[in-house]
PDB file of C-alpha atoms in Angstrom:
ATOM      1  CA  MET A   1     -42.648 -30.251  42.808  1.00 52.00           C
ATOM      2  CA  PRO A   2     -41.431 -26.598  42.711  1.00 54.00           C
ATOM      3  CA  GLY A   3     -41.723 -24.924  39.332  1.00 63.00           C
ATOM      4  CA  SER A   4     -44.383 -27.326  38.077  1.00 79.00           C
ATOM      5  CA  ARG A   5     -47.535 -26.095  36.409  1.00 81.00           C
ATOM      6  CA  VAL A   6     -50.945 -26.226  38.067  1.00 87.00           C
ATOM      7  CA  PRO A   7     -54.128 -26.637  36.000  1.00 87.00           C
ATOM      8  CA  GLY A   8     -55.527 -23.347  34.704  1.00 87.00           C
ATOM      9  CA  ARG A   9     -58.846 -22.264  36.161  1.00 91.00           C
ATOM     10  CA  THR A  10     -61.973 -21.034  34.388  1.00 90.00           C
ATOM     11  CA  TRP A  11     -65.111 -19.355  35.709  1.00 93.00           C
ATOM     12  CA  THR A  12     -68.236 -18.738  33.628  1.00 92.00           C
ATOM     13  CA  VAL A  13     -71.034 -16.379  34.615  1.00 95.00           C
ATOM     14  CA  ARG A  14     -74.144 -16.529  32.466  1.00 95.00           C
ATOM     15  CA  LEU A  15     -77.238 -14.340  32.197  1.00 96.00           C
ATOM     16  CA  THR A  16     -80.248 -16.427  31.120  1.00 95.00           C
ATOM     17  CA  GLY A  17     -83.609 -15.112  29.929  1.00 94.00           C
ATOM     18  CA  HIS A  18     -86.854 -16.932  30.748  1.00 95.00           C
ATOM     19  CA  LEU A  19     -90.315 -17.072  29.132  1.00 96.00           C
ATOM     20  CA  ASP A  20     -91.847 -14.952  31.917  1.00 96.00           C
ATOM     21  CA  HIS A  21     -89.515 -12.064  30.883  1.00 95.00           C
ATOM     22  CA  THR A  22     -87.265 -12.526  33.905  1.00 96.00           C
ATOM     23  CA  VAL A  23     -83.540 -13.166  33.886  1.00 97.00           C
ATOM     24  CA  SER A  24     -81.317 -15.188  36.171  1.00 97.00           C
ATOM     25  CA  VAL A  25     -77.569 -15.261  36.743  1.00 96.00           C
ATOM     26  CA  THR A  26     -75.652 -18.518  37.111  1.00 96.00           C
ATOM     27  CA  CYS A  27     -72.015 -19.108  38.000  1.00 96.00           C
ATOM     28  CA  SER A  28     -69.886 -22.161  37.272  1.00 94.00           C
ATOM     29  CA  THR A  29     -68.741 -22.084  40.900  1.00 93.00           C
ATOM     30  CA  ALA A  30     -71.441 -23.986  42.783  1.00 92.00           C
ATOM     31  CA  ALA A  31     -70.685 -22.238  46.088  1.00 93.00           C
ATOM     32  CA  CYS A  32     -71.618 -18.801  44.706  1.00 93.00           C
ATOM     33  CA  LYS A  33     -74.948 -17.410  45.866  1.00 94.00           C
ATOM     34  CA  MET A  34     -76.899 -15.806  43.025  1.00 95.00           C
ATOM     35  CA  PRO A  35     -79.798 -13.367  43.295  1.00 95.00           C
ATOM     36  CA  PRO A  36     -83.322 -14.565  42.510  1.00 95.00           C
ATOM     37  CA  ARG A  37     -84.825 -14.081  39.045  1.00 95.00           C
ATOM     38  CA  SER A  38     -85.647 -10.511  38.211  1.00 96.00           C
ATOM     39  CA  LYS A  39     -87.302  -8.467  35.474  1.00 96.00           C
ATOM     40  CA  ASP A  40     -84.576  -5.825  35.865  1.00 96.00           C
ATOM     41  CA  THR A  41     -82.233  -7.061  33.150  1.00 94.00           C
ATOM     42  CA  ALA A  42     -79.844  -4.102  33.445  1.00 94.00           C
ATOM     43  CA  SER A  43     -79.188  -4.636  37.161  1.00 95.00           C
ATOM     44  CA  MET A  44     -78.747  -8.381  36.669  1.00 96.00           C
ATOM     45  CA  ARG A  45     -76.261  -7.718  33.851  1.00 94.00           C
ATOM     46  CA  ARG A  46     -74.316  -5.342  36.155  1.00 95.00           C
ATOM     47  CA  PHE A  47     -74.393  -7.996  38.889  1.00 96.00           C
ATOM     48  CA  ALA A  48     -73.024 -10.643  36.511  1.00 95.00           C
ATOM     49  CA  ALA A  49     -70.196  -8.363  35.331  1.00 93.00           C
ATOM     50  CA  GLU A  50     -69.251  -7.430  38.901  1.00 94.00           C
ATOM     51  CA  HIS A  51     -69.497 -11.050  40.041  1.00 95.00           C
ATOM     52  CA  VAL A  52     -66.963 -12.290  37.477  1.00 94.00           C
ATOM     53  CA  LYS A  53     -64.641  -9.356  38.297  1.00 91.00           C
ATOM     54  CA  ALA A  54     -64.877 -10.319  41.983  1.00 93.00           C
ATOM     55  CA  HIS A  55     -63.762 -13.845  41.081  1.00 93.00           C
ATOM     56  CA  GLY A  56     -60.756 -12.294  39.329  1.00 91.00           C
ATOM     57  CA  ARG A  57     -59.842 -10.105  42.305  1.00 91.00           C
ATOM     58  CA  LEU A  58     -60.231 -12.906  44.837  1.00 91.00           C
ATOM     59  CA  ALA A  59     -58.515 -15.634  42.840  1.00 87.00           C
ATOM     60  CA  GLY A  60     -55.706 -13.591  41.350  1.00 87.00           C
ATOM     61  CA  LEU A  61     -53.360 -14.975  38.744  1.00 88.00           C
ATOM     62  CA  ARG A  62     -51.139 -17.902  39.575  1.00 88.00           C
ATOM     63  CA  PRO A  63     -47.905 -17.413  37.578  1.00 83.00           C
ATOM     64  CA  ASN A  64     -47.387 -21.184  37.390  1.00 87.00           C
ATOM     65  CA  ALA A  65     -50.862 -21.853  35.934  1.00 87.00           C
ATOM     66  CA  ALA A  66     -51.084 -23.961  32.808  1.00 85.00           C
ATOM     67  CA  CYS A  67     -53.313 -22.757  30.009  1.00 84.00           C
ATOM     68  CA  SER A  68     -56.933 -23.644  30.782  1.00 84.00           C
ATOM     69  CA  CYS A  69     -57.628 -23.387  27.079  1.00 75.00           C
ATOM     70  CA  GLY A  70     -55.639 -26.549  26.344  1.00 62.00           C
ATOM     71  CA  SER A  71     -57.644 -28.613  28.812  1.00 55.00           C
ATOM     72  CA  ALA A  72     -60.872 -27.341  27.214  1.00 55.00           C
ATOM     73  CA  GLN A  73     -59.782 -28.325  23.658  1.00 61.00           C
ATOM     74  CA  CYS A  74     -59.234 -24.622  22.851  1.00 65.00           C
ATOM     75  CA  GLY A  75     -62.898 -23.830  23.460  1.00 66.00           C
ATOM     76  CA  LEU A  76     -62.169 -20.115  23.809  1.00 74.00           C
ATOM     77  CA  HIS A  77     -60.754 -19.777  20.284  1.00 74.00           C
ATOM     78  CA  GLU A  78     -61.163 -21.508  16.932  1.00 69.00           C
ATOM     79  CA  THR A  79     -57.541 -21.770  15.790  1.00 76.00           C
ATOM     80  CA  ARG A  80     -55.533 -24.677  17.206  1.00 78.00           C
ATOM     81  CA  VAL A  81     -52.506 -23.201  18.997  1.00 79.00           C
ATOM     82  CA  GLN A  82     -49.444 -24.663  20.695  1.00 83.00           C
ATOM     83  CA  CYS A  83     -49.563 -23.258  24.243  1.00 84.00           C
ATOM     84  CA  ALA A  84     -46.571 -21.036  25.059  1.00 85.00           C
ATOM     85  CA  GLY A  85     -45.619 -17.989  27.089  1.00 86.00           C
ATOM     86  CA  SER A  86     -46.451 -16.796  30.555  1.00 89.00           C
ATOM     87  CA  ALA A  87     -49.836 -17.132  32.212  1.00 89.00           C
ATOM     88  CA  LEU A  88     -52.478 -14.420  31.856  1.00 91.00           C
ATOM     89  CA  LEU A  89     -55.753 -13.895  33.683  1.00 93.00           C
ATOM     90  CA  VAL A  90     -58.250 -12.808  31.041  1.00 92.00           C
ATOM     91  CA  LEU A  91     -61.884 -11.810  30.860  1.00 92.00           C
ATOM     92  CA  VAL A  92     -63.723 -12.891  27.716  1.00 90.00           C
ATOM     93  CA  HIS A  93     -66.954 -11.013  27.075  1.00 90.00           C
ATOM     94  CA  ASN A  94     -68.655  -9.965  23.867  1.00 86.00           C
ATOM     95  CA  SER A  95     -70.548  -6.806  24.819  1.00 83.00           C
ATOM     96  CA  ALA A  96     -72.713  -7.091  21.677  1.00 80.00           C
ATOM     97  CA  VAL A  97     -74.162 -10.357  22.970  1.00 79.00           C
ATOM     98  CA  GLY A  98     -73.637  -9.521  26.649  1.00 80.00           C
ATOM     99  CA  GLN A  99     -74.881 -12.761  28.226  1.00 92.00           C
ATOM    100  CA  VAL A 100     -71.704 -14.729  29.063  1.00 93.00           C
ATOM    101  CA  TRP A 101     -68.572 -13.683  30.943  1.00 94.00           C
ATOM    102  CA  THR A 102     -65.642 -16.096  31.090  1.00 91.00           C
ATOM    103  CA  LEU A 103     -62.650 -15.573  33.348  1.00 92.00           C
ATOM    104  CA  ALA A 104     -59.714 -17.852  32.568  1.00 91.00           C
ATOM    105  CA  GLU A 105     -56.019 -18.469  33.134  1.00 91.00           C
ATOM    106  CA  VAL A 106     -54.572 -18.860  29.633  1.00 89.00           C
ATOM    107  CA  CYS A 107     -51.142 -18.634  28.005  1.00 88.00           C
ATOM    108  CA  GLN A 108     -49.932 -15.715  25.875  1.00 90.00           C
ATOM    109  CA  ALA A 109     -50.122 -17.760  22.655  1.00 88.00           C
ATOM    110  CA  CYS A 110     -53.790 -18.661  23.140  1.00 87.00           C
ATOM    111  CA  ALA A 111     -54.721 -15.156  24.335  1.00 89.00           C
ATOM    112  CA  ARG A 112     -53.767 -13.732  20.921  1.00 90.00           C
ATOM    113  CA  HIS A 113     -56.464 -15.886  19.294  1.00 87.00           C
ATOM    114  CA  ILE A 114     -59.326 -15.255  21.725  1.00 87.00           C
ATOM    115  CA  PRO A 115     -61.824 -12.614  20.537  1.00 88.00           C
ATOM    116  CA  HIS A 116     -63.356 -10.030  22.914  1.00 90.00           C
ATOM    117  CA  ILE A 117     -60.610 -10.381  25.535  1.00 92.00           C
ATOM    118  CA  THR A 118     -59.468  -8.106  28.336  1.00 91.00           C
ATOM    119  CA  VAL A 119     -56.204  -8.996  30.103  1.00 92.00           C
ATOM    120  CA  LEU A 120     -56.680  -8.534  33.847  1.00 90.00           C
ATOM    121  CA  ALA A 121     -53.291  -9.776  35.096  1.00 89.00           C
ATOM    122  CA  THR A 122     -50.042 -11.054  33.661  1.00 87.00           C
ATOM    123  CA  GLY A 123     -47.593 -13.577  35.072  1.00 78.00           C
ATOM    124  CA  LYS A 124     -43.847 -13.220  34.972  1.00 66.00           C
ATOM    125  CA  PRO A 125     -42.305 -13.326  31.503  1.00 52.00           C
ATOM    126  CA  ALA A 126     -41.558 -16.776  30.115  1.00 45.00           C
ATOM    127  CA  LEU A 127     -38.050 -15.734  29.092  1.00 44.00           C
ATOM    128  CA  PRO A 128     -35.742 -13.850  31.472  1.00 43.00           C
ATOM    129  CA  THR A 129     -35.042 -10.301  30.443  1.00 38.00           C
ATOM    130  CA  ALA A 130     -31.819  -8.368  30.845  1.00 41.00           C
ATOM    131  CA  PRO A 131     -31.760  -6.198  33.960  1.00 42.00           C
ATOM    132  CA  VAL A 132     -32.271  -2.521  33.320  1.00 39.00           C
ATOM    133  CA  ALA A 133     -29.360  -0.357  34.467  1.00 42.00           C
ATOM    134  CA  GLU A 134     -30.484   2.253  36.939  1.00 40.00           C
ATOM    135  CA  GLN A 135     -30.026   5.824  35.824  1.00 40.00           C
ATOM    136  CA  PRO A 136     -28.876   8.296  38.462  1.00 42.00           C
ATOM    137  CA  ALA A 137     -31.674  10.627  39.433  1.00 42.00           C
ATOM    138  CA  GLN A 138     -31.441  14.076  37.915  1.00 41.00           C
ATOM    139  CA  ARG A 139     -32.257  16.929  40.231  1.00 41.00           C
ATOM    140  CA  ALA A 140     -34.372  19.667  38.792  1.00 42.00           C
ATOM    141  CA  ALA A 141     -32.570  23.002  38.699  1.00 41.00           C
ATOM    142  CA  VAL A 142     -34.202  26.084  40.158  1.00 38.00           C
ATOM    143  CA  PRO A 143     -33.097  29.717  39.795  1.00 42.00           C
ATOM    144  CA  GLY A 144     -30.023  30.521  41.860  1.00 37.00           C
ATOM    145  CA  GLY A 145     -28.325  27.174  41.130  1.00 37.00           C
ATOM    146  CA  PHE A 146     -29.981  25.202  43.938  1.00 35.00           C
ATOM    147  CA  SER A 147     -31.590  21.826  43.434  1.00 35.00           C
ATOM    148  CA  SER A 148     -35.289  21.401  43.809  1.00 35.00           C
ATOM    149  CA  PRO A 149     -36.255  20.280  47.324  1.00 40.00           C
ATOM    150  CA  GLU A 150     -38.835  17.896  45.806  1.00 41.00           C
ATOM    151  CA  ALA A 151     -36.088  16.056  43.908  1.00 39.00           C
ATOM    152  CA  ALA A 152     -33.849  15.636  46.956  1.00 39.00           C
ATOM    153  CA  PRO A 153     -33.866  12.181  48.545  1.00 41.00           C
ATOM    154  CA  ASP A 154     -35.289  11.820  52.031  1.00 44.00           C
ATOM    155  CA  PRO A 155     -32.565  11.778  54.678  1.00 44.00           C
ATOM    156  CA  SER A 156     -32.071   8.385  56.270  1.00 46.00           C
ATOM    157  CA  PRO A 157     -33.687   8.265  59.734  1.00 48.00           C
ATOM    158  CA  GLY A 158     -31.257   7.906  62.573  1.00 50.00           C
ATOM    159  CA  ARG A 159     -28.287   9.040  60.510  1.00 47.00           C
ATOM    160  CA  ARG A 160     -26.495  12.196  61.565  1.00 51.00           C
ATOM    161  CA  ARG A 161     -24.166  14.453  59.696  1.00 50.00           C
ATOM    162  CA  PRO A 162     -20.579  14.471  60.889  1.00 52.00           C
ATOM    163  CA  HIS A 163     -19.678  17.389  63.147  1.00 52.00           C
ATOM    164  CA  ARG A 164     -17.687  20.127  61.364  1.00 54.00           C
ATOM    165  CA  GLN A 165     -14.998  21.912  63.181  1.00 58.00           C
ATOM    166  CA  HIS A 166     -15.023  25.674  62.949  1.00 55.00           C
ATOM    167  CA  ARG A 167     -11.922  27.239  61.430  1.00 57.00           C
ATOM    168  CA  SER A 168     -10.447  30.118  63.219  1.00 58.00           C
ATOM    169  CA  ARG A 169     -10.198  33.260  61.180  1.00 57.00           C
ATOM    170  CA  GLY A 170      -6.848  34.629  61.551  1.00 54.00           C
TER     171      GLY A 170
END
């Protein structure tokens, strides 16, 4: 049905340390191919951060997405919130801990209560806004009273100026 909401999506990328001093990266999307364990924690952390950003670029925000937070019993924030507002694509990552990246489609109301959030994309506003009246373009003045050539609009291709008739001087 047009205009209906689709379930909000969530991706989680996790960096896990092991007893042999290696780290591994896992993704909640089973189809994702992860690198093998490594002792280079910094490069694996960079990989995890880039991997979750790639999910965001590839998936994009669906403006008709419902809040994924509601279906997860508000697992991204502690305060119970009534979902409202337009959809947002957010990245949740606490750089102090630095081991979990969560990408989620959430509503504006829930986003205000989620700590360590970065908004990556916004949907259309929930309420229509009044159209902004267009202001006529002001041409920048240059010495001599001419307008700036940079401010002049491009001439329309294929359109010609009307032919002017010469006046006889008499």
